[in-house]
Amino acid sequence: KEKWNSQIVREYGWDEIRYIDDSTLLIVANGLHAINIFNGKGWDINLSSGDESYGKAIAGAVGGLALGILTGTYVIPNGNATITSGLISNTLIDSCYIYIASKNRIIKVNKKDGKLVWNHAFGEVECGKSTLFFNDTLVYMIHNGSAQKEGKTIDFAKPFFAAYNRENGNEIFNTELKTRHSIIDFDFLGGDCIYLLSENEIVACSLHNGQMQTKKTYTGKTVSPFLYSIGNRFLKDDAEEGYITFNQSDTTAFFILTDEGNILKINESLEIEKTYAKQDFKYLRYAYDSLFFIDDSGKTIIFDKNTKSKIGEIDIPFLTFDGNKAFKAQKDKLTIIDLDSILKLSKTAE
């Protein structure tokens, strides 16, 4: 039996859904919507039009999200594929507040009641997809310069890198990146710089004042288009440890996956030091405690970093991981694997 049903506008699709506490679900779809999963009450802010309505329950919109409290499930329908969407950022959430950027502003709201703390409008500038991150005093915004239309990524407005005062929203700097293509990812090597990646360029900017430090364009047949900075998502063989992430192997460089499936090692001077072929690395699906779950020819290999050995494999491709569980939804069943039980068996075998 359904206890309540709440309708939410989804003209531009569903951008994000996550819990912000034990009882409140945050949904990003044409704005911010916080819903108490036990009674359906909450608040919403319309980011598309810029209108805010504080402290009211969500109701009476077009399209919808139905939450069956007795089953604990929710269904997310698709948006309209013919319109331009994705003009939104990720959400940043701390103990009291939520930060998010839309196509025309970046805001900070109280996550308890949805009241606006500050609002910084972009004026005549419209923004596409953007990425937020923060430190103790600043909220940084990378405007990627892209959006989604008909299932494809398109260029949308000019990429920039900006920072705003975390307490009052005042703009500290805004640097146009002047790249030929949209920003697809970013990375850090410590120090004062952020490295912003486009399809064939890297721009280094200061985290202190946003000024561009250096820029390099990669051309020629030897360098295929970049896909993303791999972070800790890929592993390489190591004589002592068995497997280590690329970031662990060298903290003075960062590593980029190309569309040909190779990994490039790039130093602080933005020079390519080494190219790793596909056979030189493996994709890390998930890390839990001392366990690595590694893709290997349709199977998931389990490797224990403490014992530096393979302890087993799971003959189920495309597992989904969350916390201490692994999930695989199949046609007629849901397989749930307790990762703590695997960890316990590994420790027993030591």
mmCIF file of C-alpha atoms in Angstrom:
data_model
loop_
_atom_site.group_PDB
_atom_site.id
_atom_site.type_symbol
_atom_site.label_atom_id
_atom_site.label_comp_id
_atom_site.label_asym_id
_atom_site.label_seq_id
_atom_site.Cartn_x
_atom_site.Cartn_y
_atom_site.Cartn_z
ATOM 1 C CA LYS A 1 0.000 0.000 0.000
ATOM 2 C CA GLU A 2 1.312 3.413 -0.954
ATOM 3 C CA LYS A 3 1.414 5.901 1.921
ATOM 4 C CA TRP A 4 2.035 9.036 -0.140
ATOM 5 C CA ASN A 5 2.850 10.233 -3.636
ATOM 6 C CA SER A 6 4.711 13.407 -4.575
ATOM 7 C CA GLN A 7 4.841 14.901 -8.071
ATOM 8 C CA ILE A 8 7.982 16.698 -9.264
ATOM 9 C CA VAL A 9 8.614 18.638 -12.451
ATOM 10 C CA ARG A 10 11.022 16.711 -14.686
ATOM 11 C CA GLU A 11 11.037 18.746 -17.891
ATOM 12 C CA TYR A 12 14.833 18.504 -18.047
ATOM 13 C CA GLY A 13 15.164 15.005 -16.621
ATOM 14 C CA TRP A 14 16.577 13.864 -13.277
ATOM 15 C CA ASP A 15 20.030 15.091 -12.397
ATOM 16 C CA GLU A 16 20.744 13.695 -8.946
ATOM 17 C CA ILE A 17 19.097 11.851 -6.096
ATOM 18 C CA ARG A 18 20.675 11.201 -2.700
ATOM 19 C CA TYR A 19 19.937 11.058 1.005
ATOM 20 C CA ILE A 20 21.000 14.060 3.079
ATOM 21 C CA ASP A 21 20.065 12.415 6.375
ATOM 22 C CA ASP A 22 18.300 9.276 7.565
ATOM 23 C CA SER A 23 14.841 10.539 6.643
ATOM 24 C CA THR A 24 15.335 13.117 3.867
ATOM 25 C CA LEU A 25 15.801 12.446 0.182
ATOM 26 C CA LEU A 26 17.268 15.254 -1.953
ATOM 27 C CA ILE A 27 16.212 15.264 -5.616
ATOM 28 C CA VAL A 28 17.687 17.552 -8.264
ATOM 29 C CA ALA A 29 15.187 17.974 -11.094
ATOM 30 C CA ASN A 30 14.268 21.456 -12.308
ATOM 31 C CA GLY A 31 15.505 22.609 -8.935
ATOM 32 C CA LEU A 32 16.149 21.262 -5.466
ATOM 33 C CA HIS A 33 13.537 19.118 -3.738
ATOM 34 C CA ALA A 34 13.878 17.707 -0.229
ATOM 35 C CA ILE A 35 11.349 15.045 0.776
ATOM 36 C CA ASN A 36 10.808 13.343 4.110
ATOM 37 C CA ILE A 37 10.448 9.703 3.075
ATOM 38 C CA PHE A 38 8.072 8.929 5.944
ATOM 39 C CA ASN A 39 5.430 11.594 5.331
ATOM 40 C CA GLY A 40 6.183 13.202 1.945
ATOM 41 C CA LYS A 41 6.661 16.683 3.400
ATOM 42 C CA GLY A 42 9.565 18.928 2.499
ATOM 43 C CA TRP A 43 10.638 21.988 0.547
ATOM 44 C CA ASP A 44 11.590 22.870 -3.003
ATOM 45 C CA ILE A 45 13.446 25.571 -4.928
ATOM 46 C CA ASN A 46 12.867 26.119 -8.623
ATOM 47 C CA LEU A 47 16.285 26.736 -10.130
ATOM 48 C CA SER A 48 15.066 27.023 -13.711
ATOM 49 C CA SER A 49 12.931 30.124 -13.100
ATOM 50 C CA GLY A 50 14.780 31.452 -10.044
ATOM 51 C CA ASP A 51 11.686 31.381 -7.849
ATOM 52 C CA GLU A 52 12.031 30.052 -4.337
ATOM 53 C CA SER A 53 9.264 28.705 -2.128
ATOM 54 C CA TYR A 54 10.454 27.883 1.349
ATOM 55 C CA GLY A 55 9.175 25.212 3.676
ATOM 56 C CA LYS A 56 6.259 23.976 1.590
ATOM 57 C CA ALA A 57 5.473 20.412 0.684
ATOM 58 C CA ILE A 58 6.153 19.433 -2.924
ATOM 59 C CA ALA A 59 2.975 18.974 -4.921
ATOM 60 C CA GLY A 60 1.116 19.667 -8.154
ATOM 61 C CA ALA A 61 3.963 19.474 -10.681
ATOM 62 C CA VAL A 62 4.261 17.707 -14.032
ATOM 63 C CA GLY A 63 5.706 14.196 -14.301
ATOM 64 C CA GLY A 64 6.647 12.523 -11.085
ATOM 65 C CA LEU A 65 8.492 10.471 -8.590
ATOM 66 C CA ALA A 66 6.475 7.873 -6.711
ATOM 67 C CA LEU A 67 7.948 6.594 -3.468
ATOM 68 C CA GLY A 68 6.507 3.372 -2.109
ATOM 69 C CA ILE A 69 7.394 3.556 1.553
ATOM 70 C CA LEU A 70 6.341 0.003 2.290
ATOM 71 C CA THR A 71 8.623 -1.412 -0.394
ATOM 72 C CA GLY A 72 11.408 1.127 0.056
ATOM 73 C CA THR A 73 11.746 1.644 -3.695
ATOM 74 C CA TYR A 74 11.495 4.589 -6.047
ATOM 75 C CA VAL A 75 11.085 4.897 -9.804
ATOM 76 C CA ILE A 76 12.786 7.584 -11.884
ATOM 77 C CA PRO A 77 11.294 8.123 -15.362
ATOM 78 C CA ASN A 78 13.348 9.648 -18.187
ATOM 79 C CA GLY A 79 13.162 13.286 -19.237
ATOM 80 C CA ASN A 80 12.468 14.712 -22.684
ATOM 81 C CA ALA A 81 15.411 13.818 -24.948
ATOM 82 C CA THR A 82 14.733 16.613 -27.471
ATOM 83 C CA ILE A 83 15.478 19.504 -25.102
ATOM 84 C CA THR A 84 18.789 20.826 -23.839
ATOM 85 C CA SER A 85 19.422 19.532 -20.320
ATOM 86 C CA GLY A 86 22.223 19.090 -17.822
ATOM 87 C CA LEU A 87 22.486 22.832 -17.082
ATOM 88 C CA ILE A 88 23.249 22.076 -13.457
ATOM 89 C CA SER A 89 26.106 21.218 -11.133
ATOM 90 C CA ASN A 90 26.642 18.508 -8.594
ATOM 91 C CA THR A 91 25.418 19.258 -5.080
ATOM 92 C CA LEU A 92 27.864 20.030 -2.277
ATOM 93 C CA ILE A 93 26.561 19.248 1.191
ATOM 94 C CA ASP A 94 28.123 19.988 4.560
ATOM 95 C CA SER A 95 26.645 19.637 8.041
ATOM 96 C CA CYS A 96 24.104 22.454 7.589
ATOM 97 C CA TYR A 97 24.006 23.674 3.983
ATOM 98 C CA ILE A 98 23.633 22.692 0.331
ATOM 99 C CA TYR A 99 25.478 24.424 -2.525
ATOM 100 C CA ILE A 100 24.432 24.078 -6.173
ATOM 101 C CA ALA A 101 24.821 25.991 -9.449
ATOM 102 C CA SER A 102 22.190 26.155 -12.186
ATOM 103 C CA LYS A 103 22.187 27.785 -15.601
ATOM 104 C CA ASN A 104 21.875 31.302 -14.144
ATOM 105 C CA ARG A 105 23.105 31.303 -10.544
ATOM 106 C CA ILE A 106 24.907 29.555 -7.716
ATOM 107 C CA ILE A 107 23.166 29.323 -4.342
ATOM 108 C CA LYS A 108 23.621 28.199 -0.764
ATOM 109 C CA VAL A 109 20.550 26.940 1.104
ATOM 110 C CA ASN A 110 19.810 25.624 4.563
ATOM 111 C CA LYS A 111 19.275 21.909 4.119
ATOM 112 C CA LYS A 112 16.791 21.712 7.003
ATOM 113 C CA ASP A 113 14.163 24.149 5.686
ATOM 114 C CA GLY A 114 15.351 25.192 2.202
ATOM 115 C CA LYS A 115 15.824 28.830 3.113
ATOM 116 C CA LEU A 116 18.194 30.737 0.893
ATOM 117 C CA VAL A 117 21.442 31.794 2.622
ATOM 118 C CA TRP A 118 22.946 33.521 -0.415
ATOM 119 C CA ASN A 119 22.403 33.767 -4.132
ATOM 120 C CA HIS A 120 24.972 34.806 -6.747
ATOM 121 C CA ALA A 121 23.420 35.449 -10.162
ATOM 122 C CA PHE A 122 25.475 35.079 -13.346
ATOM 123 C CA GLY A 123 23.719 37.990 -15.031
ATOM 124 C CA GLU A 124 23.278 37.573 -18.785
ATOM 125 C CA VAL A 125 25.596 34.560 -18.827
ATOM 126 C CA GLU A 126 23.915 31.158 -19.028
ATOM 127 C CA CYS A 127 25.817 28.129 -17.807
ATOM 128 C CA GLY A 128 25.700 24.487 -18.799
ATOM 129 C CA LYS A 129 27.087 21.592 -16.817
ATOM 130 C CA SER A 130 29.386 22.622 -13.991
ATOM 131 C CA THR A 131 31.324 21.033 -11.159
ATOM 132 C CA LEU A 132 31.578 22.371 -7.606
ATOM 133 C CA PHE A 133 34.096 21.630 -4.867
ATOM 134 C CA PHE A 134 35.070 23.571 -1.759
ATOM 135 C CA ASN A 135 37.657 24.171 0.937
ATOM 136 C CA ASP A 136 37.188 25.890 4.307
ATOM 137 C CA THR A 137 36.578 29.366 2.850
ATOM 138 C CA LEU A 138 35.766 29.067 -0.866
ATOM 139 C CA VAL A 139 33.327 27.299 -3.169
ATOM 140 C CA TYR A 140 35.009 26.619 -6.510
ATOM 141 C CA MET A 141 33.049 26.267 -9.726
ATOM 142 C CA ILE A 142 34.279 24.740 -12.970
ATOM 143 C CA HIS A 143 31.890 25.600 -15.760
ATOM 144 C CA ASN A 144 32.462 22.730 -18.181
ATOM 145 C CA GLY A 145 30.884 24.498 -21.155
ATOM 146 C CA SER A 146 28.719 21.526 -22.131
ATOM 147 C CA ALA A 147 25.145 20.261 -21.960
ATOM 148 C CA GLN A 148 23.049 17.302 -23.088
ATOM 149 C CA LYS A 149 20.748 17.248 -26.101
ATOM 150 C CA GLU A 150 19.136 14.215 -27.700
ATOM 151 C CA GLY A 151 21.410 11.959 -25.704
ATOM 152 C CA LYS A 152 24.606 13.665 -26.847
ATOM 153 C CA THR A 153 27.049 16.071 -25.238
ATOM 154 C CA ILE A 154 27.096 19.476 -26.941
ATOM 155 C CA ASP A 155 29.069 22.679 -26.396
ATOM 156 C CA PHE A 156 27.148 25.212 -24.296
ATOM 157 C CA ALA A 157 28.554 28.648 -23.389
ATOM 158 C CA LYS A 158 32.208 29.292 -22.557
ATOM 159 C CA PRO A 159 34.135 27.277 -19.973
ATOM 160 C CA PHE A 160 35.390 29.180 -16.927
ATOM 161 C CA PHE A 161 36.905 28.612 -13.480
ATOM 162 C CA ALA A 162 35.489 30.671 -10.599
ATOM 163 C CA ALA A 163 35.487 30.897 -6.815
ATOM 164 C CA TYR A 164 32.950 32.317 -4.355
ATOM 165 C CA ASN A 165 33.157 33.180 -0.677
ATOM 166 C CA ARG A 166 31.594 30.275 1.177
ATOM 167 C CA GLU A 167 29.963 32.499 3.804
ATOM 168 C CA ASN A 168 28.403 35.266 1.670
ATOM 169 C CA GLY A 169 28.634 34.165 -1.984
ATOM 170 C CA ASN A 170 30.810 37.067 -3.149
ATOM 171 C CA GLU A 171 32.737 36.255 -6.301
ATOM 172 C CA ILE A 172 36.488 36.055 -5.627
ATOM 173 C CA PHE A 173 37.582 35.437 -9.219
ATOM 174 C CA ASN A 174 36.258 34.256 -12.584
ATOM 175 C CA THR A 175 38.705 33.105 -15.251
ATOM 176 C CA GLU A 176 37.642 32.308 -18.822
ATOM 177 C CA LEU A 177 39.545 29.200 -19.871
ATOM 178 C CA LYS A 178 39.577 29.821 -23.649
ATOM 179 C CA THR A 179 39.778 26.152 -24.556
ATOM 180 C CA ARG A 180 38.661 24.853 -27.942
ATOM 181 C CA HIS A 181 36.429 22.235 -26.345
ATOM 182 C CA SER A 182 34.447 21.829 -23.141
ATOM 183 C CA ILE A 183 36.115 20.804 -19.884
ATOM 184 C CA ILE A 184 35.773 17.071 -19.271
ATOM 185 C CA ASP A 185 37.678 16.576 -16.018
ATOM 186 C CA PHE A 186 40.214 18.028 -13.590
ATOM 187 C CA ASP A 187 43.015 16.893 -11.314
ATOM 188 C CA PHE A 188 45.442 18.135 -8.640
ATOM 189 C CA LEU A 189 49.116 17.550 -7.984
ATOM 190 C CA GLY A 190 49.215 19.346 -4.655
ATOM 191 C CA GLY A 191 50.293 22.944 -4.314
ATOM 192 C CA ASP A 192 48.315 25.871 -5.636
ATOM 193 C CA CYS A 193 47.153 24.568 -9.039
ATOM 194 C CA ILE A 194 44.197 22.800 -10.553
ATOM 195 C CA TYR A 195 44.655 21.081 -13.922
ATOM 196 C CA LEU A 196 41.612 21.318 -16.190
ATOM 197 C CA LEU A 197 41.255 18.889 -19.094
ATOM 198 C CA SER A 198 39.477 19.338 -22.392
ATOM 199 C CA GLU A 199 39.529 16.932 -25.331
ATOM 200 C CA ASN A 200 43.071 17.858 -26.358
ATOM 201 C CA GLU A 201 44.184 20.583 -23.928
ATOM 202 C CA ILE A 202 45.254 20.994 -20.321
ATOM 203 C CA VAL A 203 44.984 24.332 -18.527
ATOM 204 C CA ALA A 204 46.636 24.901 -15.142
ATOM 205 C CA CYS A 205 45.045 27.611 -12.956
ATOM 206 C CA SER A 206 45.873 28.955 -9.520
ATOM 207 C CA LEU A 207 43.511 27.965 -6.719
ATOM 208 C CA HIS A 208 44.439 31.212 -4.977
ATOM 209 C CA ASN A 209 43.459 33.789 -7.618
ATOM 210 C CA GLY A 210 42.278 31.755 -10.604
ATOM 211 C CA GLN A 211 45.015 33.035 -12.894
ATOM 212 C CA MET A 212 46.074 30.759 -15.726
ATOM 213 C CA GLN A 213 49.559 29.390 -15.020
ATOM 214 C CA THR A 214 50.151 27.374 -18.155
ATOM 215 C CA LYS A 215 48.295 25.783 -21.046
ATOM 216 C CA LYS A 216 49.206 23.039 -23.488
ATOM 217 C CA THR A 217 47.502 21.716 -26.610
ATOM 218 C CA TYR A 218 48.212 18.134 -27.691
ATOM 219 C CA THR A 219 48.100 17.493 -31.415
ATOM 220 C CA GLY A 220 49.161 14.821 -33.849
ATOM 221 C CA LYS A 221 48.287 11.188 -34.382
ATOM 222 C CA THR A 222 50.315 10.058 -31.374
ATOM 223 C CA VAL A 223 47.894 11.641 -28.869
ATOM 224 C CA SER A 224 44.249 10.603 -29.140
ATOM 225 C CA PRO A 225 41.459 12.629 -27.462
ATOM 226 C CA PHE A 226 41.334 12.609 -23.666
ATOM 227 C CA LEU A 227 38.448 10.964 -21.830
ATOM 228 C CA TYR A 228 39.162 11.687 -18.166
ATOM 229 C CA SER A 229 41.774 11.791 -15.435
ATOM 230 C CA ILE A 230 41.811 8.309 -13.948
ATOM 231 C CA GLY A 231 42.479 9.206 -10.304
ATOM 232 C CA ASN A 232 42.466 5.928 -8.369
ATOM 233 C CA ARG A 233 40.248 4.076 -10.827
ATOM 234 C CA PHE A 234 42.953 1.989 -12.493
ATOM 235 C CA LEU A 235 45.636 -0.353 -11.188
ATOM 236 C CA LYS A 236 49.066 -1.351 -12.393
ATOM 237 C CA ASP A 237 51.225 -4.324 -11.456
ATOM 238 C CA ASP A 238 53.709 -3.748 -8.663
ATOM 239 C CA ALA A 239 56.495 -6.136 -7.727
ATOM 240 C CA GLU A 240 56.134 -5.533 -3.984
ATOM 241 C CA GLU A 241 52.428 -4.786 -3.522
ATOM 242 C CA GLY A 242 50.856 -6.854 -6.287
ATOM 243 C CA TYR A 243 48.640 -3.986 -7.453
ATOM 244 C CA ILE A 244 48.763 -0.250 -6.793
ATOM 245 C CA THR A 245 46.777 2.640 -8.236
ATOM 246 C CA PHE A 246 48.507 4.854 -10.758
ATOM 247 C CA ASN A 247 48.253 7.794 -8.356
ATOM 248 C CA GLN A 248 50.084 5.764 -5.716
ATOM 249 C CA SER A 249 52.836 4.926 -8.186
ATOM 250 C CA ASP A 250 53.803 8.585 -8.698
ATOM 251 C CA THR A 251 52.375 11.599 -6.879
ATOM 252 C CA THR A 252 54.322 14.056 -9.053
ATOM 253 C CA ALA A 253 52.289 13.264 -12.177
ATOM 254 C CA PHE A 254 48.699 12.656 -13.181
ATOM 255 C CA PHE A 255 47.272 10.045 -15.505
ATOM 256 C CA ILE A 256 44.739 10.444 -18.328
ATOM 257 C CA LEU A 257 42.730 7.798 -20.167
ATOM 258 C CA THR A 258 42.424 8.394 -23.928
ATOM 259 C CA ASP A 259 39.672 7.263 -26.289
ATOM 260 C CA GLU A 260 42.038 4.605 -27.670
ATOM 261 C CA GLY A 261 42.163 3.018 -24.221
ATOM 262 C CA ASN A 262 45.719 4.052 -23.357
ATOM 263 C CA ILE A 263 46.821 5.881 -20.208
ATOM 264 C CA LEU A 264 49.154 8.877 -20.449
ATOM 265 C CA LYS A 265 51.469 9.886 -17.615
ATOM 266 C CA ILE A 266 51.779 13.697 -17.596
ATOM 267 C CA ASN A 267 54.073 15.712 -15.350
ATOM 268 C CA GLU A 268 53.727 19.197 -13.825
ATOM 269 C CA SER A 269 55.235 20.727 -16.982
ATOM 270 C CA LEU A 270 52.412 19.061 -18.940
ATOM 271 C CA GLU A 271 54.846 16.840 -20.823
ATOM 272 C CA ILE A 272 53.878 13.240 -21.618
ATOM 273 C CA GLU A 273 56.401 11.072 -19.807
ATOM 274 C CA LYS A 274 55.016 7.639 -20.608
ATOM 275 C CA THR A 275 52.173 5.827 -22.371
ATOM 276 C CA TYR A 276 50.636 2.684 -20.875
ATOM 277 C CA ALA A 277 48.919 0.265 -23.261
ATOM 278 C CA LYS A 278 45.670 -1.555 -22.388
ATOM 279 C CA GLN A 279 47.470 -4.696 -21.298
ATOM 280 C CA ASP A 280 49.484 -2.704 -18.735
ATOM 281 C CA PHE A 281 46.599 -1.914 -16.372
ATOM 282 C CA LYS A 282 43.278 -3.074 -14.952
ATOM 283 C CA TYR A 283 40.092 -1.247 -14.010
ATOM 284 C CA LEU A 284 39.396 -0.991 -10.278
ATOM 285 C CA ARG A 285 35.686 -1.459 -9.785
ATOM 286 C CA TYR A 286 35.673 -0.828 -6.049
ATOM 287 C CA ALA A 287 37.900 -0.719 -2.981
ATOM 288 C CA TYR A 288 36.677 -1.783 0.452
ATOM 289 C CA ASP A 289 38.977 -1.937 3.463
ATOM 290 C CA SER A 290 41.935 -4.003 2.201
ATOM 291 C CA LEU A 291 40.027 -5.474 -0.741
ATOM 292 C CA PHE A 292 40.310 -4.527 -4.414
ATOM 293 C CA PHE A 293 37.516 -5.635 -6.761
ATOM 294 C CA ILE A 294 39.077 -5.710 -10.219
ATOM 295 C CA ASP A 295 37.509 -6.151 -13.660
ATOM 296 C CA ASP A 296 39.023 -9.080 -15.521
ATOM 297 C CA SER A 297 37.428 -10.481 -18.704
ATOM 298 C CA GLY A 298 33.835 -10.294 -17.482
ATOM 299 C CA LYS A 299 34.656 -11.476 -13.986
ATOM 300 C CA THR A 300 35.435 -9.578 -10.800
ATOM 301 C CA ILE A 301 38.766 -10.533 -9.240
ATOM 302 C CA ILE A 302 39.111 -10.029 -5.464
ATOM 303 C CA PHE A 303 42.584 -8.983 -4.351
ATOM 304 C CA ASP A 304 43.625 -8.406 -0.742
ATOM 305 C CA LYS A 305 46.192 -5.620 -0.330
ATOM 306 C CA ASN A 306 47.259 -6.907 3.086
ATOM 307 C CA THR A 307 48.077 -10.436 1.970
ATOM 308 C CA LYS A 308 49.099 -9.141 -1.488
ATOM 309 C CA SER A 309 47.280 -12.002 -3.141
ATOM 310 C CA LYS A 310 44.199 -12.912 -5.128
ATOM 311 C CA ILE A 311 41.664 -14.443 -2.746
ATOM 312 C CA GLY A 312 38.885 -15.287 -5.179
ATOM 313 C CA GLU A 313 36.652 -14.138 -7.997
ATOM 314 C CA ILE A 314 32.986 -13.410 -8.575
ATOM 315 C CA ASP A 315 31.597 -14.762 -11.842
ATOM 316 C CA ILE A 316 29.084 -11.912 -12.137
ATOM 317 C CA PRO A 317 29.891 -8.991 -14.474
ATOM 318 C CA PHE A 318 28.868 -5.380 -13.830
ATOM 319 C CA LEU A 319 28.437 -5.499 -10.088
ATOM 320 C CA THR A 320 27.186 -2.365 -8.327
ATOM 321 C CA PHE A 321 28.822 -1.503 -5.013
ATOM 322 C CA ASP A 322 27.513 0.517 -2.092
ATOM 323 C CA GLY A 323 29.135 0.554 1.332
ATOM 324 C CA ASN A 324 29.814 -3.008 2.459
ATOM 325 C CA LYS A 325 27.559 -4.620 -0.164
ATOM 326 C CA ALA A 326 27.818 -5.608 -3.818
ATOM 327 C CA PHE A 327 24.632 -5.903 -5.919
ATOM 328 C CA LYS A 328 23.711 -7.473 -9.227
ATOM 329 C CA ALA A 329 20.170 -7.060 -10.552
ATOM 330 C CA GLN A 330 19.285 -9.843 -12.970
ATOM 331 C CA LYS A 331 16.055 -10.626 -14.759
ATOM 332 C CA ASP A 332 14.495 -12.667 -12.009
ATOM 333 C CA LYS A 333 16.675 -12.122 -8.967
ATOM 334 C CA LEU A 334 18.831 -9.700 -7.007
ATOM 335 C CA THR A 335 22.185 -10.996 -5.831
ATOM 336 C CA ILE A 336 23.599 -9.298 -2.703
ATOM 337 C CA ILE A 337 27.141 -10.021 -1.582
ATOM 338 C CA ASP A 338 28.309 -9.075 1.914
ATOM 339 C CA LEU A 339 31.833 -7.661 1.560
ATOM 340 C CA ASP A 340 32.515 -8.008 5.285
ATOM 341 C CA SER A 341 32.093 -11.764 4.992
ATOM 342 C CA ILE A 342 34.720 -11.841 2.215
ATOM 343 C CA LEU A 343 37.026 -9.687 4.317
ATOM 344 C CA LYS A 344 36.566 -11.994 7.304
ATOM 345 C CA LEU A 345 37.387 -15.076 5.242
ATOM 346 C CA SER A 346 40.509 -13.361 3.890
ATOM 347 C CA LYS A 347 41.710 -12.492 7.401
ATOM 348 C CA THR A 348 41.000 -16.042 8.612
ATOM 349 C CA ALA A 349 43.108 -17.439 5.788
ATOM 350 C CA GLU A 350 46.146 -15.270 6.666
#
